[in-house]
């Protein structure tokens, strides 16, 4: 089982690295492809939007595929997409290749989590899922900084894309050699997968996720420009800062579960959102110096990624019967926000410059806090309305 989990974690690491690494090499990619930095942010949007929208679609369309075939097909498309990005000189083709890589990622990620659950006995299922999800955390802490450093030290952002392609190839080789046969999951039509969106409790909770991650990635998409005063324009210094952010993100992800068990999801969600709003409001000043930039990134990593566990807890608590579909919808919503953020960031840079994207993100984070409290109240009223009445007289049968 452990070898199988390792190769699934490697696949998640490759896909997570691809999600986060473009921001670190965006200025060089923009120069090479002959577009401005704001337009180059569309490379992030193309990957994230395809990943978000096609995730539920591909999960429904490939239910009958053998799991190994699905993994290898998805990783094959992922590798081809990244190789094209590394080789093509045209921005339009690069956008297509990023969307192609997003399609490959959308086929692998939800299947990897489900496969981890299927491989483990019930008493170890939670640890198996956590082990595979750790691949995404490791991508923030190691993959994105390493990819950024490769682009900086080689002087060519395309080397970073070759690095991501190599990660995908290694994961595919491991799956081909080490992954055992896994039973297919039950068939769930696409309509059933998106049905929870019609519930007001779920819609408002997902709106919280959408607003937050649009705000966060409005800054992250152009982080090389936003931190240029602290890094002095050094790609290596940026890679170190991204490493700090990634470590804090991992700690936030791993530590938030215990806090939710002790304090409940509402308190953790609200605390994280308030801290993020203050952190982003101060970014025009904190991002100007290396020491304060480190503090800002630590708060961002801890609270931004620490938000996901209590948010998932809230979703599942609102509708336990739809837990697998809700986690998938929440993940898709994150990537919808990531795909919208570069467009907002582009407009923000044209208006006020990259150093003032933080306050723009703050507005969305505050709106996210309002949505979170509204969702909490709707969930509470629904629970109270549907709670069984104590000591109720039995209703005689007709």
CSV table of C-alpha atoms in Angstrom, one decimal:
chain,number,residue,atom,x,y,z
A,1,UNK,CA,0.0,0.0,0.0
A,2,UNK,CA,2.7,2.5,1.0
A,3,UNK,CA,4.5,2.3,-2.4
A,4,UNK,CA,1.2,2.9,-4.1
A,5,UNK,CA,0.5,5.9,-1.9
A,6,UNK,CA,4.0,7.2,-2.7
A,7,UNK,CA,3.5,7.3,-6.4
A,8,UNK,CA,0.1,8.9,-6.0
A,9,UNK,CA,1.7,11.5,-3.8
A,10,UNK,CA,4.3,12.1,-6.6
A,11,UNK,CA,1.6,12.7,-9.1
A,12,UNK,CA,-0.1,15.2,-6.8
A,13,UNK,CA,3.3,16.9,-6.3
A,14,UNK,CA,3.8,17.3,-10.0
A,15,UNK,CA,0.4,18.7,-10.6
A,16,UNK,CA,0.6,21.0,-7.6
A,17,UNK,CA,4.0,22.3,-8.7
A,18,UNK,CA,2.5,23.2,-12.1
A,19,UNK,CA,-0.3,25.1,-10.4
A,20,UNK,CA,2.1,27.3,-8.3
A,21,UNK,CA,5.3,27.6,-10.3
A,22,UNK,CA,4.2,29.9,-13.1
A,23,UNK,CA,3.9,32.9,-10.9
A,24,UNK,CA,7.6,32.7,-9.9
A,25,UNK,CA,8.8,32.8,-13.6
A,26,UNK,CA,6.0,35.0,-15.0
A,27,UNK,CA,8.2,38.1,-15.8
A,28,UNK,CA,10.7,36.0,-17.8
A,29,UNK,CA,7.9,34.2,-19.6
A,30,UNK,CA,6.2,37.5,-20.5
A,31,UNK,CA,9.5,38.9,-22.0
A,32,UNK,CA,10.1,35.7,-23.9
A,33,UNK,CA,6.6,35.5,-25.3
A,34,UNK,CA,6.5,39.1,-26.2
A,35,UNK,CA,3.6,40.2,-24.0
A,36,UNK,CA,3.3,42.4,-20.9
A,37,UNK,CA,3.3,40.9,-17.4
A,38,UNK,CA,-0.5,41.3,-17.0
A,39,UNK,CA,-1.3,39.5,-20.2
A,40,UNK,CA,1.2,36.7,-19.2
A,41,UNK,CA,-0.9,36.1,-16.2
A,42,UNK,CA,-3.4,34.5,-18.5
A,43,UNK,CA,-1.1,31.5,-18.6
A,44,UNK,CA,-2.2,30.9,-15.0
A,45,UNK,CA,-5.9,31.4,-15.8
A,46,UNK,CA,-5.8,29.0,-18.7
A,47,UNK,CA,-4.4,26.1,-16.6
A,48,UNK,CA,-6.6,26.8,-13.5
A,49,UNK,CA,-9.9,27.4,-15.4
A,50,UNK,CA,-9.5,24.2,-17.4
A,51,UNK,CA,-8.6,22.3,-14.3
A,52,UNK,CA,-11.6,23.7,-12.4
A,53,UNK,CA,-14.3,23.3,-15.0
A,54,UNK,CA,-13.3,19.9,-16.4
A,55,UNK,CA,-12.6,18.2,-13.0
A,56,UNK,CA,-16.2,17.2,-12.4
A,57,UNK,CA,-16.8,16.6,-16.1
A,58,UNK,CA,-13.8,14.2,-16.5
A,59,UNK,CA,-14.6,12.4,-13.2
A,60,UNK,CA,-18.1,11.6,-14.6
A,61,UNK,CA,-16.9,10.8,-18.1
A,62,UNK,CA,-14.1,8.4,-17.0
A,63,UNK,CA,-15.9,6.5,-14.2
A,64,UNK,CA,-15.6,3.2,-16.2
A,65,UNK,CA,-12.0,3.6,-17.2
A,66,UNK,CA,-9.5,1.4,-15.3
A,67,UNK,CA,-7.8,3.6,-12.8
A,68,UNK,CA,-4.2,3.0,-14.0
A,69,UNK,CA,-5.3,3.8,-17.6
A,70,UNK,CA,-6.9,7.0,-16.3
A,71,UNK,CA,-3.8,8.1,-14.3
A,72,UNK,CA,-1.5,7.4,-17.2
A,73,UNK,CA,-3.7,9.2,-19.7
A,74,UNK,CA,-4.0,12.2,-17.5
A,75,UNK,CA,-0.3,12.4,-16.7
A,76,UNK,CA,0.5,11.9,-20.4
A,77,UNK,CA,-1.7,14.9,-21.4
A,78,UNK,CA,-0.2,16.8,-18.5
A,79,UNK,CA,3.4,16.1,-19.7
A,80,UNK,CA,2.6,16.9,-23.3
A,81,UNK,CA,1.0,20.2,-22.3
A,82,UNK,CA,4.0,21.3,-20.3
A,83,UNK,CA,6.4,20.2,-23.0
A,84,UNK,CA,4.5,22.3,-25.5
A,85,UNK,CA,4.7,25.3,-23.1
A,86,UNK,CA,8.5,24.8,-22.8
A,87,UNK,CA,9.0,24.6,-26.6
A,88,UNK,CA,6.5,27.0,-28.3
A,89,UNK,CA,7.5,30.6,-29.1
A,90,UNK,CA,3.9,31.9,-29.6
A,91,UNK,CA,1.8,33.2,-26.7
A,92,UNK,CA,-1.5,31.9,-28.2
A,93,UNK,CA,-0.1,28.3,-28.5
A,94,UNK,CA,1.3,28.6,-24.9
A,95,UNK,CA,-2.2,29.4,-23.6
A,96,UNK,CA,-3.5,26.3,-25.4
A,97,UNK,CA,-0.7,24.2,-23.9
A,98,UNK,CA,-1.5,25.5,-20.4
A,99,UNK,CA,-5.1,24.5,-20.8
A,100,UNK,CA,-4.0,21.1,-22.1
A,101,UNK,CA,-1.9,20.6,-18.9
A,102,UNK,CA,-4.9,21.7,-16.8
A,103,UNK,CA,-7.0,19.0,-18.5
A,104,UNK,CA,-4.4,16.4,-17.6
A,105,UNK,CA,-4.3,17.6,-14.0
A,106,UNK,CA,-8.1,17.5,-13.8
A,107,UNK,CA,-8.1,13.8,-14.6
A,108,UNK,CA,-5.6,12.9,-12.0
A,109,UNK,CA,-6.1,14.9,-8.8
A,110,UNK,CA,-9.7,13.8,-7.7
A,111,UNK,CA,-9.0,10.2,-8.8
A,112,UNK,CA,-5.8,10.1,-6.7
A,113,UNK,CA,-7.6,11.0,-3.6
A,114,UNK,CA,-10.3,8.4,-4.2
A,115,UNK,CA,-7.7,5.8,-5.1
A,116,UNK,CA,-5.9,6.5,-1.8
A,117,UNK,CA,-9.2,5.8,0.1
A,118,UNK,CA,-9.8,2.6,-1.9
A,119,UNK,CA,-6.2,1.3,-1.2
A,120,UNK,CA,-6.3,1.7,2.6
A,121,UNK,CA,-8.3,-0.3,5.1
A,122,UNK,CA,-11.0,1.7,6.9
A,123,UNK,CA,-8.9,2.4,10.0
A,124,UNK,CA,-6.1,3.9,7.9
A,125,UNK,CA,-8.2,5.7,5.3
A,126,UNK,CA,-7.8,9.2,6.7
A,127,UNK,CA,-4.0,8.8,6.9
A,128,UNK,CA,-3.9,7.5,3.3
A,129,UNK,CA,-5.8,10.5,2.0
A,130,UNK,CA,-3.6,12.9,4.1
A,131,UNK,CA,-0.5,11.3,2.6
A,132,UNK,CA,-1.6,11.8,-0.9
A,133,UNK,CA,-2.8,15.4,-0.2
A,134,UNK,CA,0.6,16.1,1.2
A,135,UNK,CA,1.8,16.1,-2.4
A,136,UNK,CA,0.0,19.4,-2.9
A,137,UNK,CA,1.5,20.9,0.3
A,138,UNK,CA,4.9,19.7,-0.7
A,139,UNK,CA,4.4,21.4,-4.1
A,140,UNK,CA,4.0,24.8,-2.3
A,141,UNK,CA,6.9,24.2,0.0
A,142,UNK,CA,9.4,22.6,-2.4
A,143,UNK,CA,8.1,22.3,-6.0
A,144,UNK,CA,7.3,25.9,-6.7
A,145,UNK,CA,10.4,27.4,-5.1
A,146,UNK,CA,12.6,24.8,-6.8
A,147,UNK,CA,11.0,25.4,-10.1
A,148,UNK,CA,11.5,29.2,-9.6
A,149,UNK,CA,15.1,28.7,-8.7
A,150,UNK,CA,15.7,26.5,-11.8
A,151,UNK,CA,14.3,29.2,-14.0
A,152,UNK,CA,16.5,31.9,-12.3
A,153,UNK,CA,19.7,30.0,-12.2
A,154,UNK,CA,19.4,28.7,-15.8
A,155,UNK,CA,18.3,32.1,-17.1
A,156,UNK,CA,15.5,30.4,-19.0
A,157,UNK,CA,11.9,30.0,-17.7
A,158,UNK,CA,11.4,27.1,-20.2
A,159,UNK,CA,13.8,25.0,-18.1
A,160,UNK,CA,11.2,25.2,-15.3
A,161,UNK,CA,8.5,23.8,-17.6
A,162,UNK,CA,10.9,21.0,-18.6
A,163,UNK,CA,11.4,20.3,-14.8
A,164,UNK,CA,7.6,20.1,-14.3
A,165,UNK,CA,7.4,17.7,-17.3
A,166,UNK,CA,10.0,15.5,-15.8
A,167,UNK,CA,8.1,15.3,-12.5
A,168,UNK,CA,5.0,14.2,-14.5
A,169,UNK,CA,7.0,11.5,-16.3
A,170,UNK,CA,8.5,10.2,-13.1
A,171,UNK,CA,5.0,10.0,-11.5
A,172,UNK,CA,3.7,8.2,-14.6
A,173,UNK,CA,6.5,5.7,-14.5
A,174,UNK,CA,5.9,5.0,-10.8
A,175,UNK,CA,2.2,4.4,-11.4
A,176,UNK,CA,2.8,2.1,-14.4
A,177,UNK,CA,5.2,0.0,-12.3
A,178,UNK,CA,3.8,0.1,-8.7
A,179,UNK,CA,0.1,0.9,-8.7
A,180,UNK,CA,-2.1,-2.2,-8.2
A,181,UNK,CA,-5.5,-2.7,-9.7
A,182,UNK,CA,-8.0,-0.4,-8.0
A,183,UNK,CA,-11.8,-1.0,-8.3
A,184,UNK,CA,-13.8,1.6,-10.1
A,185,UNK,CA,-15.9,4.0,-8.0
A,186,UNK,CA,-19.7,3.9,-8.3
A,187,UNK,CA,-21.1,5.7,-11.3
A,188,UNK,CA,-22.2,9.3,-10.4
A,189,UNK,CA,-23.6,11.3,-13.2
A,190,UNK,CA,-22.4,14.9,-13.8
A,191,UNK,CA,-25.9,16.3,-12.8
A,192,UNK,CA,-25.6,14.6,-9.4
A,193,UNK,CA,-22.1,15.9,-8.9
A,194,UNK,CA,-23.2,19.5,-9.3
A,195,UNK,CA,-26.6,19.2,-7.7
A,196,UNK,CA,-25.4,20.5,-4.3
A,197,UNK,CA,-24.8,23.9,-5.9
A,198,UNK,CA,-28.6,24.4,-5.8
A,199,UNK,CA,-28.6,24.3,-2.0
A,200,UNK,CA,-28.2,27.8,-0.5
A,201,UNK,CA,-26.0,26.6,2.4
A,202,UNK,CA,-23.5,25.1,-0.1
A,203,UNK,CA,-23.7,28.0,-2.6
A,204,UNK,CA,-22.8,30.5,0.1
A,205,UNK,CA,-20.0,28.4,1.5
A,206,UNK,CA,-18.5,27.9,-1.9
A,207,UNK,CA,-18.9,31.7,-2.6
A,208,UNK,CA,-16.7,32.2,0.5
A,209,UNK,CA,-14.0,30.0,-1.1
A,210,UNK,CA,-14.3,31.7,-4.5
A,211,UNK,CA,-14.0,35.2,-3.1
A,212,UNK,CA,-11.1,34.3,-0.8
A,213,UNK,CA,-9.0,32.6,-3.4
A,214,UNK,CA,-9.7,35.2,-6.0
A,215,UNK,CA,-8.3,37.7,-3.6
A,216,UNK,CA,-5.3,35.7,-2.6
A,217,UNK,CA,-4.3,34.8,-6.1
A,218,UNK,CA,-4.8,38.4,-7.4
A,219,UNK,CA,-1.5,39.0,-5.4
A,220,UNK,CA,0.1,35.6,-5.9
A,221,UNK,CA,-0.3,35.6,-9.7
A,222,UNK,CA,2.1,38.6,-9.9
A,223,UNK,CA,4.1,37.9,-6.8
A,224,UNK,CA,7.5,38.3,-8.6
A,225,UNK,CA,6.5,41.9,-9.4
A,226,UNK,CA,4.9,42.5,-6.0
A,227,UNK,CA,8.0,41.5,-4.1
A,228,UNK,CA,10.6,43.0,-6.4
A,229,UNK,CA,11.6,45.6,-3.8
A,230,UNK,CA,12.3,42.9,-1.2
A,231,UNK,CA,14.1,40.5,-3.6
A,232,UNK,CA,15.9,43.2,-5.6
A,233,UNK,CA,14.7,41.4,-8.7
A,234,UNK,CA,16.6,38.2,-7.8
A,235,UNK,CA,14.8,35.0,-8.8
A,236,UNK,CA,16.8,33.1,-6.2
A,237,UNK,CA,15.6,35.4,-3.4
A,238,UNK,CA,12.1,35.0,-4.7
A,239,UNK,CA,12.5,31.2,-4.6
A,240,UNK,CA,13.5,31.5,-0.9
A,241,UNK,CA,10.5,33.6,-0.1
A,242,UNK,CA,8.2,31.1,-1.9
A,243,UNK,CA,9.8,28.4,0.2
A,244,UNK,CA,9.0,30.3,3.4
A,245,UNK,CA,5.4,30.7,2.1
A,246,UNK,CA,5.2,27.0,1.2
A,247,UNK,CA,6.4,25.8,4.6
A,248,UNK,CA,3.9,28.1,6.4
A,249,UNK,CA,1.2,26.8,4.0
A,250,UNK,CA,2.1,23.2,4.9
A,251,UNK,CA,2.0,24.0,8.7
A,252,UNK,CA,-1.3,25.7,8.2
A,253,UNK,CA,-2.8,22.8,6.4
A,254,UNK,CA,-1.6,20.2,8.9
A,255,UNK,CA,-2.3,22.2,12.0
A,256,UNK,CA,-5.8,23.5,11.2
A,257,UNK,CA,-7.4,20.1,11.7
A,258,UNK,CA,-6.6,19.9,15.5
A,259,UNK,CA,-7.8,23.6,15.9
A,260,UNK,CA,-11.1,22.8,14.2
A,261,UNK,CA,-11.7,19.8,16.5
A,262,UNK,CA,-11.0,22.0,19.5
A,263,UNK,CA,-12.6,25.3,18.5
A,264,UNK,CA,-15.0,24.6,15.7
A,265,UNK,CA,-14.9,25.7,12.1
A,266,UNK,CA,-16.5,29.1,12.4
A,267,UNK,CA,-13.9,30.5,14.8
A,268,UNK,CA,-11.0,29.3,12.7
A,269,UNK,CA,-12.5,30.5,9.4
A,270,UNK,CA,-13.3,34.0,10.8
A,271,UNK,CA,-9.9,34.4,12.5
A,272,UNK,CA,-8.1,33.3,9.3
A,273,UNK,CA,-10.1,35.7,7.1
A,274,UNK,CA,-9.6,38.7,9.5
A,275,UNK,CA,-5.8,38.0,9.7
A,276,UNK,CA,-5.6,37.7,5.9
A,277,UNK,CA,-7.5,41.0,5.4
A,278,UNK,CA,-5.1,42.8,7.7
A,279,UNK,CA,-2.1,41.1,6.1
A,280,UNK,CA,-3.0,42.0,2.6
A,281,UNK,CA,-4.0,45.6,3.5
A,282,UNK,CA,-0.5,46.1,4.7
A,283,UNK,CA,1.3,44.5,1.8
A,284,UNK,CA,2.1,47.8,0.0
A,285,UNK,CA,4.5,48.5,2.9
A,286,UNK,CA,5.4,45.0,4.2
A,287,UNK,CA,6.4,43.8,0.8
A,288,UNK,CA,9.0,46.6,0.5
A,289,UNK,CA,11.5,44.9,2.8
A,290,UNK,CA,12.8,41.4,3.1
A,291,UNK,CA,12.1,40.9,6.8
A,292,UNK,CA,8.5,42.2,6.8
A,293,UNK,CA,7.9,40.3,3.5
A,294,UNK,CA,8.8,37.1,5.3
A,295,UNK,CA,6.3,37.9,8.1
A,296,UNK,CA,3.6,38.7,5.6
A,297,UNK,CA,4.1,35.5,3.7
A,298,UNK,CA,4.1,33.4,6.9
A,299,UNK,CA,0.7,34.9,7.9
A,300,UNK,CA,-0.6,34.4,4.4
A,301,UNK,CA,0.6,30.7,4.2
A,302,UNK,CA,-0.7,29.8,7.7
A,303,UNK,CA,-4.1,31.4,7.3
A,304,UNK,CA,-4.7,31.0,3.6
A,305,UNK,CA,-4.1,27.3,3.5
A,306,UNK,CA,-5.3,26.8,7.1
A,307,UNK,CA,-8.7,28.0,5.9
A,308,UNK,CA,-9.3,24.9,3.7
A,309,UNK,CA,-9.8,22.4,6.5
A,310,UNK,CA,-12.4,24.3,8.5
A,311,UNK,CA,-14.1,25.2,5.2
A,312,UNK,CA,-14.3,21.6,4.2
A,313,UNK,CA,-15.5,20.7,7.7
A,314,UNK,CA,-18.3,23.3,7.3
A,315,UNK,CA,-19.3,21.9,3.9
A,316,UNK,CA,-19.5,18.3,5.0
A,317,UNK,CA,-21.3,19.3,8.2
A,318,UNK,CA,-24.0,21.1,6.2
A,319,UNK,CA,-24.6,18.1,3.9
A,320,UNK,CA,-22.8,14.9,5.1
A,321,UNK,CA,-24.5,12.7,2.5
A,322,UNK,CA,-22.7,14.5,-0.4
A,323,UNK,CA,-19.3,14.7,1.2
A,324,UNK,CA,-17.2,13.4,-1.7
A,325,UNK,CA,-19.0,15.7,-4.2
A,326,UNK,CA,-18.6,18.7,-1.9
A,327,UNK,CA,-14.9,18.3,-1.6
A,328,UNK,CA,-14.6,18.1,-5.3
A,329,UNK,CA,-16.7,21.2,-5.8
A,330,UNK,CA,-14.7,23.1,-3.2
A,331,UNK,CA,-11.5,22.2,-5.0
A,332,UNK,CA,-13.0,23.2,-8.3
A,333,UNK,CA,-14.1,26.5,-6.7
A,334,UNK,CA,-10.5,27.2,-5.5
A,335,UNK,CA,-9.3,26.9,-9.1
A,336,UNK,CA,-12.1,29.0,-10.5
A,337,UNK,CA,-10.9,31.8,-8.2
A,338,UNK,CA,-7.3,31.1,-9.2
A,339,UNK,CA,-8.3,31.5,-12.9
A,340,UNK,CA,-10.2,34.8,-12.3
A,341,UNK,CA,-7.4,36.3,-10.2
A,342,UNK,CA,-4.9,37.1,-13.0
A,343,UNK,CA,-7.5,39.0,-14.9
A,344,UNK,CA,-8.4,41.1,-11.8
A,345,UNK,CA,-4.7,41.5,-11.0
A,346,UNK,CA,-4.0,42.7,-14.6
A,347,UNK,CA,-6.6,45.4,-14.2
A,348,UNK,CA,-5.3,46.3,-10.8
A,349,UNK,CA,-1.7,46.7,-12.0
A,350,UNK,CA,-2.9,49.0,-14.8
A,351,UNK,CA,-4.7,51.1,-12.2
A,352,UNK,CA,-2.3,51.2,-9.3
A,353,UNK,CA,0.7,49.0,-9.9
A,354,UNK,CA,1.7,45.5,-8.6
A,355,UNK,CA,2.6,46.8,-5.1
A,356,UNK,CA,-1.0,47.8,-4.5
A,357,UNK,CA,-2.6,44.5,-5.4
A,358,UNK,CA,-2.8,43.6,-1.7
A,359,UNK,CA,-5.5,46.1,-0.8
A,360,UNK,CA,-7.5,44.9,-3.9
A,361,UNK,CA,-7.3,41.4,-2.5
A,362,UNK,CA,-8.4,42.7,0.9
A,363,UNK,CA,-11.7,43.9,-0.5
A,364,UNK,CA,-12.4,40.4,-1.7
A,365,UNK,CA,-11.3,38.8,1.6
A,366,UNK,CA,-13.7,41.1,3.5
A,367,UNK,CA,-16.5,40.1,1.1
A,368,UNK,CA,-15.5,36.5,1.8
A,369,UNK,CA,-15.8,37.1,5.5
A,370,UNK,CA,-19.3,38.4,5.0
A,371,UNK,CA,-20.2,35.4,2.8
A,372,UNK,CA,-18.8,33.1,5.5
A,373,UNK,CA,-20.9,34.6,8.3
A,374,UNK,CA,-24.0,34.5,6.0
A,375,UNK,CA,-23.4,30.9,5.3
A,376,UNK,CA,-23.0,30.1,9.0
A,377,UNK,CA,-26.3,31.7,9.8
A,378,UNK,CA,-28.1,29.9,6.9
A,379,UNK,CA,-26.7,26.6,8.0
A,380,UNK,CA,-27.6,27.3,11.7
A,381,UNK,CA,-31.2,28.2,10.8
A,382,UNK,CA,-31.5,25.1,8.6
A,383,UNK,CA,-30.2,22.9,11.3
A,384,UNK,CA,-32.5,24.4,13.9
A,385,UNK,CA,-35.5,24.1,11.6
A,386,UNK,CA,-34.9,20.4,10.8
A,387,UNK,CA,-33.8,19.3,14.3
A,388,UNK,CA,-36.2,16.7,15.8
A,389,UNK,CA,-38.5,18.2,18.5
A,390,UNK,CA,-37.6,16.7,21.9
A,391,UNK,CA,-40.4,14.8,23.7
A,392,UNK,CA,-42.7,15.2,20.6
A,393,UNK,CA,-45.9,13.2,20.7
A,394,UNK,CA,-45.8,10.3,18.2
A,395,UNK,CA,-47.8,11.0,15.1
A,396,UNK,CA,-50.4,8.2,14.6
A,397,UNK,CA,-50.2,6.4,11.2
A,398,UNK,CA,-52.9,7.1,8.7
